């Protein structure tokens, strides 16, 4: 008794469709560009803003909103943007720390989506120092 190849064709078609979907999502990404403050004026809509926290941090993250400024991590050292954020604040958040936050530029101020602030830990991204020195 010979089996019909219909099951095999259906299974291979589903596998091919899933492979195409996975390839598309890996190439297209999440669709939200990751940029620095100097690149912000050229973008419309939601972006992931990456920068270093500078200046004083003021306000309340759960009340009227916390305010701080971000500058570029690399290049265009003078590029800065003010940020208004509400939501949870990571324990490692402070002036001088590299952060990522999602939001939109409105009237010269980056308005972040609540709960999107995260810090980068510099020790994880820098090479370990050698213990031997001359």
Coordinates of N, CA and C in Angstrom, one line a residue:
X1 N 0.8 -1.2 0.0 CA 0.0 0.0 0.0 C 0.9 1.2 0.0
X2 N 0.7 2.1 -0.9 CA 1.5 3.3 -1.1 C 0.7 4.5 -0.4
X3 N 1.5 5.4 0.3 CA 0.9 6.5 1.0 C 0.9 7.7 0.0
X4 N -0.1 8.5 0.2 CA -0.2 9.7 -0.7 C 0.8 10.8 -0.2
X5 N 1.5 11.5 -1.1 CA 2.5 12.5 -0.8 C 1.9 13.8 -0.3
X6 N 0.6 13.8 -0.1 CA -0.1 15.1 0.2 C 0.3 15.6 1.6
X7 N 0.5 14.7 2.6 CA 0.9 15.1 3.9 C 2.3 15.7 3.8
X8 N 3.2 15.1 3.1 CA 4.6 15.6 2.9 C 4.6 17.0 2.3
X9 N 3.8 17.2 1.3 CA 3.7 18.4 0.6 C 3.2 19.5 1.5
X10 N 2.2 19.2 2.3 CA 1.6 20.2 3.2 C 2.6 20.5 4.3
X11 N 3.3 19.5 4.8 CA 4.3 19.8 5.9 C 5.4 20.6 5.3
X12 N 5.9 20.3 4.1 CA 7.0 21.1 3.6 C 6.6 22.5 3.2
X13 N 5.3 22.7 2.8 CA 4.8 24.1 2.5 C 4.7 24.9 3.8
X14 N 4.3 24.3 4.9 CA 4.2 25.0 6.2 C 5.6 25.4 6.6
X15 N 6.6 24.4 6.5 CA 7.9 24.7 7.0 C 8.6 25.8 6.1
X16 N 8.3 25.8 4.8 CA 8.8 26.9 3.9 C 8.2 28.2 4.3
X17 N 6.9 28.3 4.6 CA 6.3 29.5 5.0 C 6.9 30.1 6.3
X18 N 7.1 29.2 7.3 CA 7.7 29.6 8.5 C 9.1 30.1 8.3
X19 N 9.9 29.4 7.5 CA 11.3 29.8 7.2 C 11.3 31.2 6.6
X20 N 10.4 31.5 5.6 CA 10.3 32.8 5.0 C 10.0 33.9 6.0
X21 N 9.0 33.6 6.9 CA 8.6 34.5 8.0 C 9.8 34.8 8.9
X22 N 10.5 33.8 9.3 CA 11.6 34.0 10.2 C 12.7 34.8 9.5
X23 N 13.0 34.5 8.3 CA 14.0 35.3 7.6 C 13.6 36.8 7.4
X24 N 12.3 37.0 7.1 CA 11.8 38.4 6.9 C 11.9 39.1 8.3
X25 N 11.5 38.5 9.4 CA 11.6 39.3 10.6 C 13.0 39.5 11.1
X26 N 13.9 38.6 10.8 CA 15.3 38.8 11.2 C 15.9 40.0 10.4
X27 N 15.6 40.1 9.1 CA 16.1 41.1 8.2 C 15.4 42.5 8.5
X28 N 14.1 42.5 8.6 CA 13.4 43.7 8.9 C 13.5 44.2 10.3
X29 N 13.8 43.4 11.2 CA 14.0 43.8 12.6 C 12.7 44.2 13.2
X30 N 12.7 44.9 14.3 CA 11.5 45.3 15.0 C 10.9 46.5 14.4
X31 N 11.6 47.2 13.5 CA 11.0 48.3 12.8 C 11.2 49.6 13.5
X32 N 11.8 49.6 14.7 CA 12.1 50.8 15.4 C 13.6 51.1 15.3
X33 N 14.0 52.2 14.6 CA 15.4 52.5 14.5 C 16.0 52.9 15.8
X34 N 17.3 52.6 16.0 CA 18.1 52.9 17.2 C 19.0 54.0 16.8
X35 N 18.9 55.2 17.4 CA 19.7 56.3 17.0 C 20.2 57.1 18.2
X36 N 21.1 58.0 18.0 CA 21.7 58.9 19.0 C 21.0 60.3 18.9
X37 N 21.2 61.1 19.9 CA 20.6 62.5 19.9 C 20.9 63.3 18.6
X38 N 22.1 63.2 18.1 CA 22.4 64.0 16.9 C 21.6 63.6 15.7
X39 N 21.1 62.4 15.6 CA 20.3 61.9 14.5 C 18.8 62.1 14.7
X40 N 18.4 62.5 15.8 CA 17.0 62.6 16.2 C 16.2 63.5 15.3
X41 N 16.7 64.7 14.9 CA 15.8 65.6 14.1 C 15.5 65.0 12.8
X42 N 16.2 64.1 12.2 CA 15.9 63.6 10.9 C 14.9 62.4 10.9
X43 N 14.5 62.0 12.1 CA 13.5 60.9 12.2 C 12.2 61.3 12.7
X44 N 11.2 60.7 12.1 CA 9.8 60.9 12.5 C 9.2 59.7 13.2
X45 N 8.4 59.8 14.1 CA 7.8 58.6 14.7 C 8.6 58.1 15.8
X46 N 8.3 56.9 16.3 CA 9.0 56.2 17.4 C 10.4 55.8 17.0
X47 N 11.3 56.0 17.9 CA 12.7 55.6 17.8 C 13.2 55.1 19.1
X48 N 14.2 54.3 19.1 CA 15.0 53.9 20.3 C 16.1 54.9 20.4
X49 N 16.1 55.7 21.4 CA 17.2 56.7 21.6 C 18.2 56.2 22.5
X50 N 19.5 56.2 22.1 CA 20.6 55.7 22.8 C 21.5 56.9 23.2
X51 N 21.9 57.1 24.4 CA 22.7 58.2 24.8 C 23.2 58.1 26.2
X52 N 24.1 59.1 26.6 CA 24.6 59.1 27.9 C 23.9 60.2 28.7
X53 N 23.5 59.9 29.9 CA 22.7 60.9 30.8 C 23.7 62.0 31.2
X54 N 23.3 63.2 31.0 CA 24.1 64.4 31.4 C 23.2 65.3 32.2
X55 N 23.9 66.2 32.9 CA 23.2 67.2 33.7 C 22.4 66.7 34.8
X56 N 21.7 67.6 35.4 CA 20.9 67.2 36.6 C 19.6 66.4 36.1
X57 N 19.2 65.4 36.9 CA 18.0 64.7 36.7 C 17.0 65.3 37.7
X58 N 15.8 65.7 37.2 CA 14.8 66.3 38.0 C 13.5 65.7 37.8
X59 N 12.6 65.9 38.8 CA 11.2 65.5 38.7 C 11.0 64.1 39.3
X60 N 9.8 63.6 39.1 CA 9.4 62.3 39.7 C 8.9 61.4 38.6
X61 N 9.5 60.2 38.4 CA 9.2 59.3 37.3 C 7.8 58.8 37.4
X62 N 7.2 58.8 38.6 CA 5.8 58.3 38.7 C 4.8 59.4 38.8
X63 N 5.2 60.7 39.0 CA 4.2 61.8 39.1 C 4.2 62.5 37.8
X64 N 4.7 63.7 37.8 CA 4.7 64.6 36.6 C 5.7 64.3 35.6
X65 N 6.6 63.4 35.9 CA 7.6 63.0 34.9 C 9.0 63.4 35.3
X66 N 9.9 62.5 35.0 CA 11.3 62.8 35.3 C 11.9 63.5 34.0
X67 N 12.8 64.4 34.2 CA 13.5 65.1 33.1 C 15.0 65.0 33.3
X68 N 15.6 64.7 32.1 CA 17.1 64.6 32.1 C 17.5 64.9 30.6
X69 N 18.8 65.0 30.4 CA 19.3 65.2 29.0 C 20.1 64.0 28.6
X70 N 20.1 63.7 27.3 CA 21.0 62.7 26.8 C 21.9 63.3 25.7
X71 N 23.2 62.9 25.7 CA 24.1 63.3 24.7 C 24.6 62.1 24.0
X72 N 25.2 62.3 22.8 CA 25.7 61.2 22.0 C 26.8 60.4 22.8
X73 N 26.8 59.1 22.6 CA 27.8 58.3 23.2 C 29.1 58.4 22.5
X74 N 29.0 58.5 21.2 CA 30.2 58.6 20.3 C 29.9 59.7 19.3
X75 N 31.0 60.4 18.9 CA 30.8 61.5 17.9 C 29.9 62.6 18.4
X76 N 29.8 63.7 17.6 CA 29.0 64.9 17.9 C 28.8 65.1 19.4
X77 N 29.9 65.3 20.2 CA 29.8 65.4 21.6 C 28.9 66.5 22.1
X78 N 28.7 67.5 21.3 CA 27.8 68.6 21.7 C 26.3 68.3 21.5
X79 N 26.0 67.3 20.8 CA 24.6 67.0 20.5 C 23.9 66.5 21.8
X80 N 22.8 67.2 22.1 CA 22.0 66.9 23.3 C 20.5 67.0 23.0
X81 N 19.7 66.3 23.8 CA 18.3 66.4 23.7 C 17.7 66.2 25.1
X82 N 16.7 67.0 25.5 CA 16.0 66.8 26.7 C 15.0 65.7 26.6
X83 N 14.9 64.9 27.7 CA 14.0 63.8 27.7 C 13.0 63.9 28.9
X84 N 11.7 63.6 28.6 CA 10.7 63.5 29.6 C 10.2 62.1 29.7
X85 N 10.3 61.5 30.9 CA 10.0 60.1 31.1 C 9.2 59.8 32.3
X86 N 8.2 58.9 32.2 CA 7.4 58.5 33.3 C 7.5 56.9 33.4
X87 N 7.5 56.4 34.5 CA 7.5 54.9 34.6 C 8.6 54.4 35.6
X88 N 8.9 53.1 35.5 CA 9.9 52.6 36.4 C 11.3 53.0 36.0
X89 N 12.1 53.2 37.0 CA 13.5 53.7 36.7 C 14.5 52.6 37.2
X90 N 15.4 52.1 36.3 CA 16.3 51.1 36.7 C 17.2 51.5 37.8
X91 N 17.6 50.6 38.7 CA 18.5 50.9 39.8 C 19.8 51.6 39.4
X92 N 20.3 51.2 38.2 CA 21.6 51.7 37.8 C 21.5 53.0 37.1
X93 N 20.3 53.6 37.0 CA 20.2 54.9 36.3 C 20.8 56.0 37.1
X94 N 21.6 56.8 36.5 CA 22.3 58.0 37.1 C 23.0 58.8 36.0
X95 N 23.4 60.0 36.4 CA 24.1 60.8 35.4 C 25.4 60.1 35.0
X96 N 25.7 60.1 33.7 CA 26.9 59.5 33.2 C 26.7 58.1 32.7
X97 N 25.5 57.5 33.0 CA 25.2 56.1 32.5 C 24.7 56.2 31.1
X98 N 25.0 55.1 30.4 CA 24.4 55.0 29.0 C 23.1 54.3 29.1
X99 N 22.1 54.9 28.4 CA 20.7 54.4 28.5 C 20.1 54.3 27.1
X100 N 19.0 53.5 27.1 CA 18.2 53.4 25.9 C 16.7 53.6 26.3
X101 N 16.0 54.4 25.5 CA 14.6 54.7 25.8 C 13.9 54.9 24.5
X102 N 12.6 54.4 24.5 CA 11.8 54.5 23.3 C 10.8 55.7 23.4
X103 N 10.6 56.4 22.3 CA 9.7 57.5 22.3 C 9.7 58.3 21.0
X104 N 9.2 59.5 21.1 CA 9.1 60.4 19.9 C 9.6 61.8 20.3
X105 N 10.2 62.5 19.3 CA 10.6 63.9 19.5 C 9.3 64.8 19.3
X106 N 9.0 65.6 20.3 CA 7.9 66.6 20.2 C 8.3 67.9 20.7
X107 N 8.2 68.9 19.9 CA 8.6 70.3 20.2 C 9.9 70.4 20.9
X108 N 10.9 69.7 20.3 CA 12.3 69.8 20.8 C 12.6 68.9 22.0
X109 N 11.6 68.2 22.6 CA 11.8 67.4 23.8 C 11.5 65.9 23.4
X110 N 12.3 65.0 23.8 CA 12.0 63.6 23.5 C 11.1 63.1 24.6
X111 N 9.9 62.7 24.2 CA 8.9 62.2 25.1 C 8.9 60.7 25.0
X112 N 9.4 60.1 26.1 CA 9.6 58.6 26.2 C 8.3 57.9 26.5
X113 N 8.1 56.7 26.0 CA 7.0 55.9 26.4 C 7.2 55.4 27.8
X114 N 6.2 55.3 28.6 CA 6.3 54.8 30.0 C 6.9 53.4 30.0
X115 N 7.8 53.2 30.9 CA 8.4 51.9 31.1 C 9.4 51.4 30.1
X116 N 9.9 52.3 29.3 CA 10.9 51.8 28.2 C 12.3 52.2 28.5
X117 N 12.6 52.8 29.7 CA 14.0 53.2 30.0 C 14.8 52.0 30.5
X118 N 15.9 51.8 29.9 CA 16.8 50.7 30.4 C 18.3 51.3 30.3
X119 N 19.1 50.8 31.3 CA 20.5 51.2 31.3 C 21.4 50.1 30.7
X120 N 22.5 50.6 30.2 CA 23.5 49.7 29.7 C 24.6 49.6 30.7
X121 N 25.1 48.4 31.0 CA 26.1 48.2 32.0 C 27.5 48.3 31.2
X122 N 28.3 49.3 31.5 CA 29.5 49.4 30.7 C 30.5 48.3 30.9
X123 N 30.5 47.6 32.0 CA 31.4 46.5 32.3 C 31.2 45.4 31.4
X124 N 29.9 45.2 30.9 CA 29.6 44.1 30.0 C 30.0 44.4 28.6
X125 N 30.3 45.6 28.2 CA 30.6 46.0 26.8 C 32.0 46.4 26.6
X126 N 32.8 46.4 27.7 CA 34.2 46.8 27.5 C 35.1 45.6 27.7
X127 N 36.2 45.5 27.0 CA 37.1 44.4 27.2 C 37.7 44.4 28.6
X128 N 37.9 43.2 29.1 CA 38.5 43.1 30.4 C 40.0 43.5 30.4
X129 N 40.4 44.2 31.4 CA 41.8 44.7 31.5 C 42.7 43.6 31.9
X130 N 43.9 43.6 31.3 CA 44.9 42.6 31.6 C 45.5 42.9 33.0
X131 N 45.7 41.8 33.8 CA 46.3 42.0 35.1 C 47.8 42.2 35.0
X132 N 48.4 41.9 33.9 CA 49.9 42.1 33.8 C 50.1 43.4 33.2
X133 N 51.0 44.2 33.8 CA 51.3 45.5 33.3 C 52.8 45.7 33.4
X134 N 53.4 46.5 32.5 CA 54.9 46.6 32.5 C 55.3 47.9 33.1

